Short mmCIF file of C-alpha atoms and ligand atoms in Angstrom, two decimals:
data_model
loop_
_atom_site.label_atom_id
_atom_site.label_comp_id
_atom_site.label_asym_id
_atom_site.label_seq_id
_atom_site.Cartn_x
_atom_site.Cartn_y
_atom_site.Cartn_z
CA MET A 245 3.50 9.48 3.04
CA LYS A 246 1.39 7.54 0.59
CA PHE A 247 -0.63 4.61 1.92
CA PHE A 248 -1.04 1.48 -0.18
CA LEU A 249 -3.10 -1.54 0.87
CA ASP A 250 -1.21 -4.82 0.58
CA THR A 251 -4.13 -7.01 -0.40
CA ALA A 252 -6.02 -8.31 -3.42
CA ASN A 253 -9.27 -8.65 -1.48
CA LEU A 254 -11.87 -6.43 -3.15
CA GLU A 255 -13.94 -5.89 -0.01
CA GLU A 256 -10.89 -4.75 1.97
CA ILE A 257 -9.86 -2.45 -0.87
CA ARG A 258 -13.40 -0.97 -1.11
CA GLN A 259 -13.51 -0.36 2.64
CA GLY A 260 -10.03 1.22 2.71
CA VAL A 261 -10.68 3.41 -0.33
CA SER A 262 -13.96 4.66 1.18
CA LEU A 263 -11.93 6.43 3.88
CA GLY A 264 -10.27 8.59 1.23
CA VAL A 265 -6.65 8.07 2.32
CA ILE A 266 -5.57 5.12 0.18
CA ASP A 267 -3.20 5.98 -2.68
CA GLY A 268 -2.79 2.55 -4.19
CA VAL A 269 -2.69 -1.22 -3.82
CA THR A 270 0.11 -3.78 -3.89
CA THR A 271 -0.54 -7.37 -4.84
CA ASN A 272 1.74 -10.36 -5.22
CA PRO A 273 1.17 -13.88 -6.60
CA THR A 274 0.25 -15.20 -3.12
CA LEU A 275 -2.37 -12.50 -2.55
CA ILE A 276 -3.84 -12.90 -6.07
CA ALA A 277 -3.96 -16.71 -5.74
CA LYS A 278 -6.09 -16.38 -2.58
CA GLU A 279 -8.84 -14.60 -4.54
CA LYS A 280 -9.27 -17.49 -7.02
CA ARG A 281 -10.11 -15.32 -10.04
CA PRO A 282 -8.44 -14.65 -13.42
CA PHE A 283 -5.43 -12.38 -12.88
CA ARG A 284 -6.18 -9.67 -15.47
CA GLU A 285 -9.88 -9.46 -14.62
CA HIS A 286 -9.10 -9.16 -10.92
CA ILE A 287 -6.40 -6.50 -11.36
CA LEU A 288 -8.74 -4.45 -13.57
CA GLU A 289 -11.43 -4.62 -10.92
CA ILE A 290 -8.92 -3.33 -8.36
CA CYS A 291 -7.99 -0.48 -10.75
CA ASN A 292 -11.67 0.36 -11.02
CA ILE A 293 -12.04 0.61 -7.23
CA VAL A 294 -8.79 2.52 -6.62
CA ARG A 295 -9.54 4.94 -9.50
CA ASP A 296 -6.59 7.38 -9.64
CA GLY A 297 -4.36 5.27 -7.37
CA VAL A 298 -1.53 3.02 -8.41
CA VAL A 299 -2.06 -0.75 -8.66
CA ASN A 300 0.96 -3.07 -8.46
CA ALA A 301 0.77 -6.39 -10.32
CA GLU A 302 3.62 -8.91 -10.29
CA VAL A 303 5.20 -11.06 -12.98
CA VAL A 304 5.66 -14.77 -12.23
CA SER A 305 8.44 -15.69 -14.67
CA THR A 306 12.06 -15.72 -13.51
CA ASP A 307 13.98 -15.45 -16.81
CA THR A 308 14.53 -12.12 -18.55
CA GLU A 309 12.74 -12.98 -21.77
CA ASN A 310 9.54 -14.07 -20.07
CA ILE A 311 9.70 -11.35 -17.42
CA LEU A 312 9.82 -8.84 -20.30
CA ARG A 313 6.90 -10.53 -22.05
CA GLU A 314 4.73 -10.59 -18.93
CA ALA A 315 5.69 -7.07 -17.82
CA ARG A 316 4.93 -5.54 -21.21
CA GLU A 317 1.56 -7.29 -21.27
CA ILE A 318 0.60 -6.34 -17.70
CA ALA A 319 1.56 -2.70 -18.41
CA THR A 320 -1.01 -2.54 -21.24
CA TRP A 321 -3.90 -3.56 -18.97
CA HIS A 322 -4.39 -0.16 -17.34
CA PRO A 323 -2.46 3.15 -17.20
CA ASN A 324 -2.31 3.05 -13.37
CA ILE A 325 -0.51 -0.28 -13.20
CA VAL A 326 3.07 -0.56 -11.93
CA VAL A 327 4.71 -3.92 -12.75
CA LYS A 328 6.40 -5.79 -9.90
CA ILE A 329 9.57 -7.71 -10.67
CA PRO A 330 11.77 -9.59 -8.16
CA VAL A 331 15.33 -8.38 -7.55
CA ILE A 332 17.14 -11.27 -9.22
CA PRO A 333 19.74 -10.80 -12.00
CA ASP A 334 17.19 -11.66 -14.73
CA GLY A 335 14.78 -9.20 -13.15
CA VAL A 336 17.36 -6.41 -13.04
CA ARG A 337 18.23 -7.09 -16.70
CA ALA A 338 14.54 -6.78 -17.57
CA LEU A 339 14.23 -3.63 -15.43
CA SER A 340 17.05 -1.91 -17.31
CA ILE A 341 15.19 -2.50 -20.58
CA LEU A 342 11.68 -1.72 -19.32
CA SER A 343 12.68 1.53 -17.61
CA LYS A 344 14.02 2.81 -20.95
CA GLU A 345 10.66 1.89 -22.53
CA GLY A 346 8.90 4.04 -19.92
CA ILE A 347 7.29 1.07 -18.12
CA ARG A 348 7.07 1.73 -14.37
CA VAL A 349 8.61 -1.08 -12.34
CA ASN A 350 8.37 -1.86 -8.62
CA ILE A 351 11.33 -4.00 -7.64
CA THR A 352 10.17 -6.44 -5.00
CA LEU A 353 11.69 -8.87 -2.49
CA CYS A 354 14.42 -6.35 -1.63
CA PHE A 355 16.34 -7.44 1.48
CA SER A 356 19.62 -5.49 1.25
CA SER A 357 20.86 -1.97 0.53
CA PRO A 358 23.18 -3.12 -2.32
CA GLN A 359 20.10 -4.57 -4.04
CA ALA A 360 18.34 -1.23 -3.59
CA LEU A 361 21.35 0.68 -4.97
CA ILE A 362 21.54 -1.52 -8.06
CA VAL A 363 17.86 -1.21 -8.93
CA ALA A 364 17.92 2.57 -8.49
CA LYS A 365 20.75 2.66 -11.03
CA ALA A 366 18.70 0.44 -13.36
CA GLY A 367 15.74 2.85 -13.21
CA ALA A 368 13.26 1.30 -10.75
CA TYR A 369 10.17 3.43 -10.17
CA PHE A 370 9.59 1.87 -6.73
CA VAL A 371 11.79 -0.35 -4.58
CA SER A 372 10.09 -2.55 -1.97
CA PRO A 373 12.20 -3.45 1.06
CA PHE A 374 10.38 -6.15 3.07
CA LEU A 375 10.72 -5.01 6.68
CA GLY A 376 8.66 -7.65 8.48
CA ARG A 377 10.28 -10.61 6.76
CA LEU A 378 13.71 -9.37 7.87
CA ASP A 379 12.44 -8.99 11.43
CA ASP A 380 11.14 -12.58 11.19
CA ILE A 381 14.70 -13.85 10.81
CA SER A 382 16.06 -11.70 13.66
CA SER A 383 17.45 -9.09 11.29
CA ASP A 384 16.32 -5.44 11.38
CA GLY A 385 14.00 -4.26 8.62
CA LEU A 386 14.10 -0.65 9.80
CA THR A 387 17.92 -0.52 9.60
CA LEU A 388 17.64 -1.59 5.96
CA LEU A 389 15.08 1.13 5.31
CA ARG A 390 17.34 3.76 6.94
CA GLU A 391 20.27 2.70 4.75
CA ILE A 392 18.22 2.86 1.55
CA MET A 393 16.82 6.31 2.43
CA ASP A 394 20.36 7.59 3.12
CA ILE A 395 21.81 6.16 -0.10
CA TYR A 396 19.00 7.47 -2.31
CA LYS A 397 19.21 10.89 -0.67
CA ALA A 398 23.01 11.03 -1.07
CA TYR A 399 22.73 10.54 -4.83
CA GLY A 400 19.32 12.07 -5.50
CA TYR A 401 17.91 8.87 -7.02
CA PRO A 402 14.28 9.37 -8.09
CA THR A 403 13.30 5.77 -7.17
CA GLN A 404 10.54 5.92 -4.56
CA VAL A 405 10.93 3.77 -1.47
CA LEU A 406 7.89 1.59 -0.81
CA ALA A 407 8.20 0.18 2.70
CA ALA A 408 6.59 -3.27 2.48
CA SER A 409 5.87 -6.24 4.71
CA LEU A 410 4.74 -3.80 7.42
CA ARG A 411 3.34 -5.81 10.30
CA HIS A 412 2.13 -3.20 12.80
CA PRO A 413 1.59 0.56 13.25
CA LEU A 414 5.10 1.04 14.73
CA HIS A 415 6.57 -0.08 11.40
CA VAL A 416 4.40 2.47 9.59
CA ILE A 417 5.36 5.32 11.92
CA ALA A 418 9.07 4.49 11.86
CA ALA A 419 8.95 4.36 8.04
CA ALA A 420 7.10 7.69 7.95
CA ARG A 421 9.69 9.30 10.25
CA MET A 422 12.43 8.21 7.87
CA GLY A 423 10.54 9.77 4.97
CA ALA A 424 9.69 6.55 3.10
CA HIS A 425 7.60 7.70 0.15
CA ILE A 426 5.03 4.91 0.53
CA GLY A 427 4.00 2.35 3.13
CA THR A 428 2.07 -0.70 2.00
CA MET A 429 0.20 -2.59 4.69
CA PRO A 430 -2.39 -5.32 5.16
CA PHE A 431 -5.91 -4.05 5.83
CA LYS A 432 -5.59 -5.12 9.48
CA VAL A 433 -2.58 -2.85 10.00
CA PHE A 434 -4.37 0.02 8.24
CA GLU A 435 -7.28 -0.35 10.67
CA GLN A 436 -4.89 -0.46 13.63
CA LEU A 437 -3.48 2.91 12.56
CA PHE A 438 -6.55 4.81 13.61
CA LYS A 439 -8.10 2.51 16.22
CA HIS A 440 -7.40 3.53 19.79
CA PRO A 441 -9.09 2.17 22.93
CA LEU A 442 -9.16 5.65 24.50
CA THR A 443 -10.99 7.02 21.46
CA ASP A 444 -13.62 4.27 21.75
CA ARG A 445 -13.92 4.69 25.53
CA GLY A 446 -14.10 8.50 25.23
CA LEU A 447 -16.80 8.33 22.57
CA GLU A 448 -18.83 5.86 24.61
CA GLY A 449 -18.68 8.28 27.56
CA PHE A 450 -19.72 11.27 25.44
CA GLN A 451 -22.69 9.36 24.04
CA LYS A 452 -23.89 8.09 27.42
CA ASP A 453 -23.66 11.57 28.96
CA TRP A 454 -25.45 13.12 25.99
CA GLU A 455 -28.29 10.57 26.24
CA LYS A 456 -28.70 11.41 29.96
CA ALA A 457 -28.80 15.15 29.29
CA ARG A 458 -31.07 14.99 26.25
CA GLU A 459 -34.32 15.43 28.19
CA THR A 460 -33.27 18.89 29.33
CA LEU A 461 -31.05 19.94 26.42
CA GLY A 462 -33.14 18.51 23.60
CA ASP A 463 -31.65 17.44 20.30
CA ILE A 464 -29.91 20.46 18.78
CA PHE A 465 -30.02 19.00 15.32
CA GLU A 466 -33.77 18.29 15.39
CA THR A 467 -34.41 21.78 16.81
CA ALA A 468 -32.42 23.45 14.03
CA SER A 469 -34.20 21.55 11.26
CA ALA A 470 -37.63 22.06 12.86
CA ARG A 471 -37.07 25.86 12.89
CA ASN A 472 -35.83 25.96 9.33
CA PRO A 473 -37.00 22.90 7.39
CA LYS A 474 -35.19 24.04 4.23
CA ARG A 475 -31.74 23.74 5.87
O1 G3P B 345 3.37 -7.58 -0.91
C1 G3P B 345 4.64 -7.66 -0.45
C2 G3P B 345 4.85 -7.65 1.06
O2 G3P B 345 4.30 -6.52 1.63
C3 G3P B 345 4.57 -8.95 1.75
O3 G3P B 345 4.36 -8.82 3.11
O4 G3P B 345 3.50 -9.77 5.22
O5 G3P B 345 3.83 -11.29 3.26
O6 G3P B 345 5.78 -10.34 4.49
P1 G3P B 345 4.38 -10.14 4.08
#
């Protein structure tokens, strides 16, 4: 499973990327607006941090002509950019054209399996079902994800499923068990994936015990380097 960070915050992206397990970043107009910087400049800075990873940047127009104009421009900014377009009729029309031009499109705001089926037919590179926002309205985001995975598998669609709006580690694990190609998550959820109170408690215990025993055992690392300073 690929991990994307769902943030436009450069510090969070730097921290996540430093762990070596981040494959890309998703942004949206809300996340970009929070950073209060010019769109292109900010996206290019993200591309620079993520290096080989994919960076998703979203159009803001809602009519086909302007979606096409924005998407074509965004796609020229950097080779690692995937253009996000909402799953509205004008967006699907634009997708059908852009996919034939070889522009990679992430179809966003997907809340139903028929939407996912249509955009796979139109050549979406990624589809982003929003799990958490469905849960918010007492619907079931994971059921939607299951349906999309089944449909894409049944027909062998190459569109990759990007599980989005993930709110907690259980979402990530359920999406991984279903074989979602990518999970995009806020930095907080990414941190929660590897934080565990028993790990912290266990480590604290190991360190305390080691400190107590040091007088008799010595420091193995200091001893090794003292014997062979070149090592
Ligand atoms: O970036 C799209 C999506 O992941 C948004 O998530 O938490 O705003 O529902 P959220």
